[in-house]
Amino acid sequence: MNWLDDVKWDAQGLVPAIAQEVGSNDVLMLAWMNREALERTVQTGQAVYFSRSRQRLWHKGEDSGHHQIVREVRLDCDNDVVLLKVEQRGLPAIACHTGRHACFFQRLEAGQWKTVDPVLKDPAEIYK
Amino acid sequence: MNWLDDVKWDAQGLVPAIAQEVGSNDVLMLAWMNREALERTVQTGQAVYFSRSRQRLWHKGEDSGHHQIVREVRLDCDNDVVLLKVEQRGLPAIACHTGRHACFFQRLEAGQWKTVDPVLKDPAEIYK
């Protein structure tokens, strides 16, 4: 497992992981991975993150069904950031717990964060 | 400056910032910002990060000339990750200190990180 040793984990044993959608190249989200999360991601071909708030592995889509199928795993020049190229499950493709396509739906406009992307599905319908 | 107060800075006063290229949608790099870096980024329209290794503000391109012109600033659903949509300066567009277009040039293949993207310009020529 040398490739896992190549990653520079931070003091908490984590690295940021960016999920980018294959095709659109949209940046869907950023979450965190520990060594086990990255190992499981590669073994299973689905994104597994480490939830800092819950302090446990988090198989993306475990509640929503909105899994991320991992097509490519990349590492940056400093070996401390992971980039996943994924197919986002959900109809339509929903990565965000708010029911939006991606998590970056707030845009800075004239000194305010404005919500600029639509909710595609009511979270109450996703997490029922 | 309420919009800066809306950001959830971590224990070190930082948030990760993803730079994504306008047009191609390529993810160029991930760096870190403190409050002053984000404020200057918005004031100047060019990406300013906080270098954790040097513990100081880092105006991207200050040595290389490869500035990032910021066209859009976004914040994620948890208010703790910033996404910049940028025009990457350099001919060709080079974001990485290795002389590559983007920092994510290592791809996991059969249990090894393989360098899969070319050096576009010799770093010795960039940082002379």
mmCIF file with all atom_site columns, C-alpha atoms in Angstrom, chain A:
data_model
loop_
_atom_site.group_PDB
_atom_site.id
_atom_site.type_symbol
_atom_site.label_atom_id
_atom_site.label_alt_id
_atom_site.label_comp_id
_atom_site.label_asym_id
_atom_site.label_entity_id
_atom_site.label_seq_id
_atom_site.pdbx_PDB_ins_code
_atom_site.Cartn_x
_atom_site.Cartn_y
_atom_site.Cartn_z
_atom_site.occupancy
_atom_site.B_iso_or_equiv
_atom_site.pdbx_formal_charge
_atom_site.auth_seq_id
_atom_site.auth_comp_id
_atom_site.auth_asym_id
_atom_site.auth_atom_id
_atom_site.pdbx_PDB_model_num
ATOM 1   C CA . MET A 1 1   ? 0.000   0.000  0.000   1.00 0.00 ? 1   MET A CA 1
ATOM 2   C CA . ASN A 1 2   ? 2.799   2.416  -0.865  1.00 0.00 ? 2   ASN A CA 1
ATOM 3   C CA . TRP A 1 3   ? 0.418   4.731  -2.684  1.00 0.00 ? 3   TRP A CA 1
ATOM 4   C CA . LEU A 1 4   ? -1.357  5.456  0.619   1.00 0.00 ? 4   LEU A CA 1
ATOM 5   C CA . ASP A 1 5   ? 1.983   6.204  2.268   1.00 0.00 ? 5   ASP A CA 1
ATOM 6   C CA . ASP A 1 6   ? 2.721   8.733  -0.479  1.00 0.00 ? 6   ASP A CA 1
ATOM 7   C CA . VAL A 1 7   ? -0.163  10.910 0.709   1.00 0.00 ? 7   VAL A CA 1
ATOM 8   C CA . LYS A 1 8   ? 0.758   13.619 3.206   1.00 0.00 ? 8   LYS A CA 1
ATOM 9   C CA . TRP A 1 9   ? -1.956  13.295 5.840   1.00 0.00 ? 9   TRP A CA 1
ATOM 10  C CA . ASP A 1 10  ? -2.364  16.311 8.114   1.00 0.00 ? 10  ASP A CA 1
ATOM 11  C CA . ALA A 1 11  ? -2.036  16.348 11.910  1.00 0.00 ? 11  ALA A CA 1
ATOM 12  C CA . GLN A 1 12  ? -5.534  14.840 12.161  1.00 0.00 ? 12  GLN A CA 1
ATOM 13  C CA . GLY A 1 13  ? -4.676  12.167 9.593   1.00 0.00 ? 13  GLY A CA 1
ATOM 14  C CA . LEU A 1 14  ? -6.841  13.823 6.938   1.00 0.00 ? 14  LEU A CA 1
ATOM 15  C CA . VAL A 1 15  ? -6.595  15.363 3.474   1.00 0.00 ? 15  VAL A CA 1
ATOM 16  C CA . PRO A 1 16  ? -9.171  17.425 1.591   1.00 0.00 ? 16  PRO A CA 1
ATOM 17  C CA . ALA A 1 17  ? -10.811 15.597 -1.312  1.00 0.00 ? 17  ALA A CA 1
ATOM 18  C CA . ILE A 1 18  ? -12.498 17.463 -4.158  1.00 0.00 ? 18  ILE A CA 1
ATOM 19  C CA . ALA A 1 19  ? -15.241 15.670 -6.092  1.00 0.00 ? 19  ALA A CA 1
ATOM 20  C CA . GLN A 1 20  ? -15.484 16.807 -9.710  1.00 0.00 ? 20  GLN A CA 1
ATOM 21  C CA . GLU A 1 21  ? -18.155 15.556 -12.077 1.00 0.00 ? 21  GLU A CA 1
ATOM 22  C CA . VAL A 1 22  ? -17.001 13.638 -15.144 1.00 0.00 ? 22  VAL A CA 1
ATOM 23  C CA . GLY A 1 23  ? -18.315 15.294 -18.293 1.00 0.00 ? 23  GLY A CA 1
ATOM 24  C CA . SER A 1 24  ? -19.439 18.657 -16.948 1.00 0.00 ? 24  SER A CA 1
ATOM 25  C CA . ASN A 1 25  ? -16.248 19.117 -14.915 1.00 0.00 ? 25  ASN A CA 1
ATOM 26  C CA . ASP A 1 26  ? -18.424 20.776 -12.257 1.00 0.00 ? 26  ASP A CA 1
ATOM 27  C CA . VAL A 1 27  ? -16.884 20.914 -8.792  1.00 0.00 ? 27  VAL A CA 1
ATOM 28  C CA . LEU A 1 28  ? -19.533 19.143 -6.741  1.00 0.00 ? 28  LEU A CA 1
ATOM 29  C CA . MET A 1 29  ? -18.153 19.296 -3.206  1.00 0.00 ? 29  MET A CA 1
ATOM 30  C CA . LEU A 1 30  ? -15.144 19.111 -0.961  1.00 0.00 ? 30  LEU A CA 1
ATOM 31  C CA . ALA A 1 31  ? -15.004 16.625 1.888   1.00 0.00 ? 31  ALA A CA 1
ATOM 32  C CA . TRP A 1 32  ? -12.249 15.010 3.929   1.00 0.00 ? 32  TRP A CA 1
ATOM 33  C CA . MET A 1 33  ? -10.590 11.608 3.809   1.00 0.00 ? 33  MET A CA 1
ATOM 34  C CA . ASN A 1 34  ? -8.488  9.634  6.214   1.00 0.00 ? 34  ASN A CA 1
ATOM 35  C CA . ARG A 1 35  ? -6.338  6.739  5.089   1.00 0.00 ? 35  ARG A CA 1
ATOM 36  C CA . GLU A 1 36  ? -9.130  4.189  5.437   1.00 0.00 ? 36  GLU A CA 1
ATOM 37  C CA . ALA A 1 37  ? -11.592 6.367  3.513   1.00 0.00 ? 37  ALA A CA 1
ATOM 38  C CA . LEU A 1 38  ? -9.236  6.687  0.559   1.00 0.00 ? 38  LEU A CA 1
ATOM 39  C CA . GLU A 1 39  ? -8.416  2.991  0.643   1.00 0.00 ? 39  GLU A CA 1
ATOM 40  C CA . ARG A 1 40  ? -12.111 2.044  0.645   1.00 0.00 ? 40  ARG A CA 1
ATOM 41  C CA . THR A 1 41  ? -12.857 4.554  -2.103  1.00 0.00 ? 41  THR A CA 1
ATOM 42  C CA . VAL A 1 42  ? -10.343 2.857  -4.366  1.00 0.00 ? 42  VAL A CA 1
ATOM 43  C CA . GLN A 1 43  ? -11.348 -0.665 -3.329  1.00 0.00 ? 43  GLN A CA 1
ATOM 44  C CA . THR A 1 44  ? -15.075 -0.103 -3.854  1.00 0.00 ? 44  THR A CA 1
ATOM 45  C CA . GLY A 1 45  ? -15.014 2.425  -6.689  1.00 0.00 ? 45  GLY A CA 1
ATOM 46  C CA . GLN A 1 46  ? -17.415 4.660  -4.730  1.00 0.00 ? 46  GLN A CA 1
ATOM 47  C CA . ALA A 1 47  ? -16.534 7.775  -2.757  1.00 0.00 ? 47  ALA A CA 1
ATOM 48  C CA . VAL A 1 48  ? -16.019 7.183  0.955   1.00 0.00 ? 48  VAL A CA 1
ATOM 49  C CA . TYR A 1 49  ? -15.168 10.226 3.052   1.00 0.00 ? 49  TYR A CA 1
ATOM 50  C CA . PHE A 1 50  ? -14.415 10.814 6.726   1.00 0.00 ? 50  PHE A CA 1
ATOM 51  C CA . SER A 1 51  ? -17.032 12.909 8.481   1.00 0.00 ? 51  SER A CA 1
ATOM 52  C CA . ARG A 1 52  ? -15.298 15.292 10.861  1.00 0.00 ? 52  ARG A CA 1
ATOM 53  C CA . SER A 1 53  ? -18.543 16.163 12.641  1.00 0.00 ? 53  SER A CA 1
ATOM 54  C CA . ARG A 1 54  ? -19.510 12.521 13.177  1.00 0.00 ? 54  ARG A CA 1
ATOM 55  C CA . GLN A 1 55  ? -15.917 11.240 13.414  1.00 0.00 ? 55  GLN A CA 1
ATOM 56  C CA . ARG A 1 56  ? -16.627 8.192  11.284  1.00 0.00 ? 56  ARG A CA 1
ATOM 57  C CA . LEU A 1 57  ? -16.398 6.929  7.727   1.00 0.00 ? 57  LEU A CA 1
ATOM 58  C CA . TRP A 1 58  ? -19.142 8.262  5.530   1.00 0.00 ? 58  TRP A CA 1
ATOM 59  C CA . HIS A 1 59  ? -20.056 6.333  2.395   1.00 0.00 ? 59  HIS A CA 1
ATOM 60  C CA . LYS A 1 60  ? -21.419 9.130  0.229   1.00 0.00 ? 60  LYS A CA 1
ATOM 61  C CA . GLY A 1 61  ? -25.040 8.334  -0.580  1.00 0.00 ? 61  GLY A CA 1
ATOM 62  C CA . GLU A 1 62  ? -25.506 5.939  2.332   1.00 0.00 ? 62  GLU A CA 1
ATOM 63  C CA . ASP A 1 63  ? -28.719 7.762  3.302   1.00 0.00 ? 63  ASP A CA 1
ATOM 64  C CA . SER A 1 64  ? -29.678 9.507  0.061   1.00 0.00 ? 64  SER A CA 1
ATOM 65  C CA . GLY A 1 65  ? -28.682 6.843  -2.456  1.00 0.00 ? 65  GLY A CA 1
ATOM 66  C CA . HIS A 1 66  ? -26.727 9.579  -4.211  1.00 0.00 ? 66  HIS A CA 1
ATOM 67  C CA . HIS A 1 67  ? -23.487 7.626  -4.506  1.00 0.00 ? 67  HIS A CA 1
ATOM 68  C CA . GLN A 1 68  ? -20.462 8.855  -6.386  1.00 0.00 ? 68  GLN A CA 1
ATOM 69  C CA . ILE A 1 69  ? -18.953 6.393  -8.833  1.00 0.00 ? 69  ILE A CA 1
ATOM 70  C CA . VAL A 1 70  ? -15.230 7.114  -8.940  1.00 0.00 ? 70  VAL A CA 1
ATOM 71  C CA . ARG A 1 71  ? -13.677 7.104  -12.391 1.00 0.00 ? 71  ARG A CA 1
ATOM 72  C CA . GLU A 1 72  ? -10.307 8.600  -11.541 1.00 0.00 ? 72  GLU A CA 1
ATOM 73  C CA . VAL A 1 73  ? -8.280  9.481  -8.442  1.00 0.00 ? 73  VAL A CA 1
ATOM 74  C CA . ARG A 1 74  ? -5.657  12.209 -8.598  1.00 0.00 ? 74  ARG A CA 1
ATOM 75  C CA . LEU A 1 75  ? -3.176  13.715 -6.162  1.00 0.00 ? 75  LEU A CA 1
ATOM 76  C CA . ASP A 1 76  ? -1.699  17.199 -6.278  1.00 0.00 ? 76  ASP A CA 1
ATOM 77  C CA . CYS A 1 77  ? 1.922   18.328 -6.505  1.00 0.00 ? 77  CYS A CA 1
ATOM 78  C CA . ASP A 1 78  ? 2.286   18.547 -2.712  1.00 0.00 ? 78  ASP A CA 1
ATOM 79  C CA . ASN A 1 79  ? 0.660   15.136 -2.179  1.00 0.00 ? 79  ASN A CA 1
ATOM 80  C CA . ASP A 1 80  ? -1.805  16.669 0.251   1.00 0.00 ? 80  ASP A CA 1
ATOM 81  C CA . VAL A 1 81  ? -4.996  17.151 -1.792  1.00 0.00 ? 81  VAL A CA 1
ATOM 82  C CA . VAL A 1 82  ? -7.027  14.457 -3.565  1.00 0.00 ? 82  VAL A CA 1
ATOM 83  C CA . LEU A 1 83  ? -9.185  15.052 -6.641  1.00 0.00 ? 83  LEU A CA 1
ATOM 84  C CA . LEU A 1 84  ? -11.879 12.504 -7.495  1.00 0.00 ? 84  LEU A CA 1
ATOM 85  C CA . LYS A 1 85  ? -13.511 12.422 -10.902 1.00 0.00 ? 85  LYS A CA 1
ATOM 86  C CA . VAL A 1 86  ? -16.942 10.995 -10.290 1.00 0.00 ? 86  VAL A CA 1
ATOM 87  C CA . GLU A 1 87  ? -20.278 10.167 -11.807 1.00 0.00 ? 87  GLU A CA 1
ATOM 88  C CA . GLN A 1 88  ? -22.822 11.632 -9.437  1.00 0.00 ? 88  GLN A CA 1
ATOM 89  C CA . ARG A 1 89  ? -25.871 9.458  -8.821  1.00 0.00 ? 89  ARG A CA 1
ATOM 90  C CA . GLY A 1 90  ? -29.360 10.886 -8.324  1.00 0.00 ? 90  GLY A CA 1
ATOM 91  C CA . LEU A 1 91  ? -31.962 11.900 -10.866 1.00 0.00 ? 91  LEU A CA 1
ATOM 92  C CA . PRO A 1 92  ? -31.001 14.597 -11.623 1.00 0.00 ? 92  PRO A CA 1
ATOM 93  C CA . ALA A 1 93  ? -27.437 14.353 -10.290 1.00 0.00 ? 93  ALA A CA 1
ATOM 94  C CA . ILE A 1 94  ? -27.467 15.704 -6.747  1.00 0.00 ? 94  ILE A CA 1
ATOM 95  C CA . ALA A 1 95  ? -24.309 15.973 -4.644  1.00 0.00 ? 95  ALA A CA 1
ATOM 96  C CA . CYS A 1 96  ? -25.470 18.441 -1.985  1.00 0.00 ? 96  CYS A CA 1
ATOM 97  C CA . HIS A 1 97  ? -27.544 17.615 1.075   1.00 0.00 ? 97  HIS A CA 1
ATOM 98  C CA . THR A 1 98  ? -29.648 20.685 0.282   1.00 0.00 ? 98  THR A CA 1
ATOM 99  C CA . GLY A 1 99  ? -30.933 18.913 -2.842  1.00 0.00 ? 99  GLY A CA 1
ATOM 100 C CA . ARG A 1 100 ? -28.775 20.927 -5.226  1.00 0.00 ? 100 ARG A CA 1
ATOM 101 C CA . HIS A 1 101 ? -26.452 19.642 -7.939  1.00 0.00 ? 101 HIS A CA 1
ATOM 102 C CA . ALA A 1 102 ? -23.346 20.928 -6.168  1.00 0.00 ? 102 ALA A CA 1
ATOM 103 C CA . CYS A 1 103 ? -22.462 22.427 -2.801  1.00 0.00 ? 103 CYS A CA 1
ATOM 104 C CA . PHE A 1 104 ? -21.069 25.721 -4.155  1.00 0.00 ? 104 PHE A CA 1
ATOM 105 C CA . PHE A 1 105 ? -24.404 27.427 -4.733  1.00 0.00 ? 105 PHE A CA 1
ATOM 106 C CA . GLN A 1 106 ? -23.581 30.679 -2.909  1.00 0.00 ? 106 GLN A CA 1
ATOM 107 C CA . ARG A 1 107 ? -21.985 33.366 -5.076  1.00 0.00 ? 107 ARG A CA 1
ATOM 108 C CA . LEU A 1 108 ? -20.526 36.608 -3.778  1.00 0.00 ? 108 LEU A CA 1
ATOM 109 C CA . GLU A 1 109 ? -22.428 39.518 -5.292  1.00 0.00 ? 109 GLU A CA 1
ATOM 110 C CA . ALA A 1 110 ? -21.970 43.107 -4.117  1.00 0.00 ? 110 ALA A CA 1
ATOM 111 C CA . GLY A 1 111 ? -20.740 42.049 -0.695  1.00 0.00 ? 111 GLY A CA 1
ATOM 112 C CA . GLN A 1 112 ? -23.330 39.352 -0.070  1.00 0.00 ? 112 GLN A CA 1
ATOM 113 C CA . TRP A 1 113 ? -23.510 35.611 -0.539  1.00 0.00 ? 113 TRP A CA 1
ATOM 114 C CA . LYS A 1 114 ? -26.416 34.987 -2.874  1.00 0.00 ? 114 LYS A CA 1
ATOM 115 C CA . THR A 1 115 ? -27.943 31.559 -3.486  1.00 0.00 ? 115 THR A CA 1
ATOM 116 C CA . VAL A 1 116 ? -27.825 31.196 -7.265  1.00 0.00 ? 116 VAL A CA 1
ATOM 117 C CA . ASP A 1 117 ? -28.468 27.495 -7.973  1.00 0.00 ? 117 ASP A CA 1
ATOM 118 C CA . PRO A 1 118 ? -31.857 25.800 -7.667  1.00 0.00 ? 118 PRO A CA 1
ATOM 119 C CA . VAL A 1 119 ? -32.945 22.994 -5.355  1.00 0.00 ? 119 VAL A CA 1
ATOM 120 C CA . LEU A 1 120 ? -33.542 20.044 -7.673  1.00 0.00 ? 120 LEU A CA 1
ATOM 121 C CA . LYS A 1 121 ? -35.228 17.840 -5.130  1.00 0.00 ? 121 LYS A CA 1
ATOM 122 C CA . ASP A 1 122 ? -36.697 18.553 -1.686  1.00 0.00 ? 122 ASP A CA 1
ATOM 123 C CA . PRO A 1 123 ? -34.321 17.191 0.972   1.00 0.00 ? 123 PRO A CA 1
ATOM 124 C CA . ALA A 1 124 ? -37.397 15.913 2.826   1.00 0.00 ? 124 ALA A CA 1
ATOM 125 C CA . GLU A 1 125 ? -37.934 13.635 -0.164  1.00 0.00 ? 125 GLU A CA 1
ATOM 126 C CA . ILE A 1 126 ? -34.287 12.607 -0.312  1.00 0.00 ? 126 ILE A CA 1
ATOM 127 C CA . TYR A 1 127 ? -33.803 11.753 3.353   1.00 0.00 ? 127 TYR A CA 1
ATOM 128 C CA . LYS A 1 128 ? -37.132 10.174 4.226   1.00 0.00 ? 128 LYS A CA 1
#
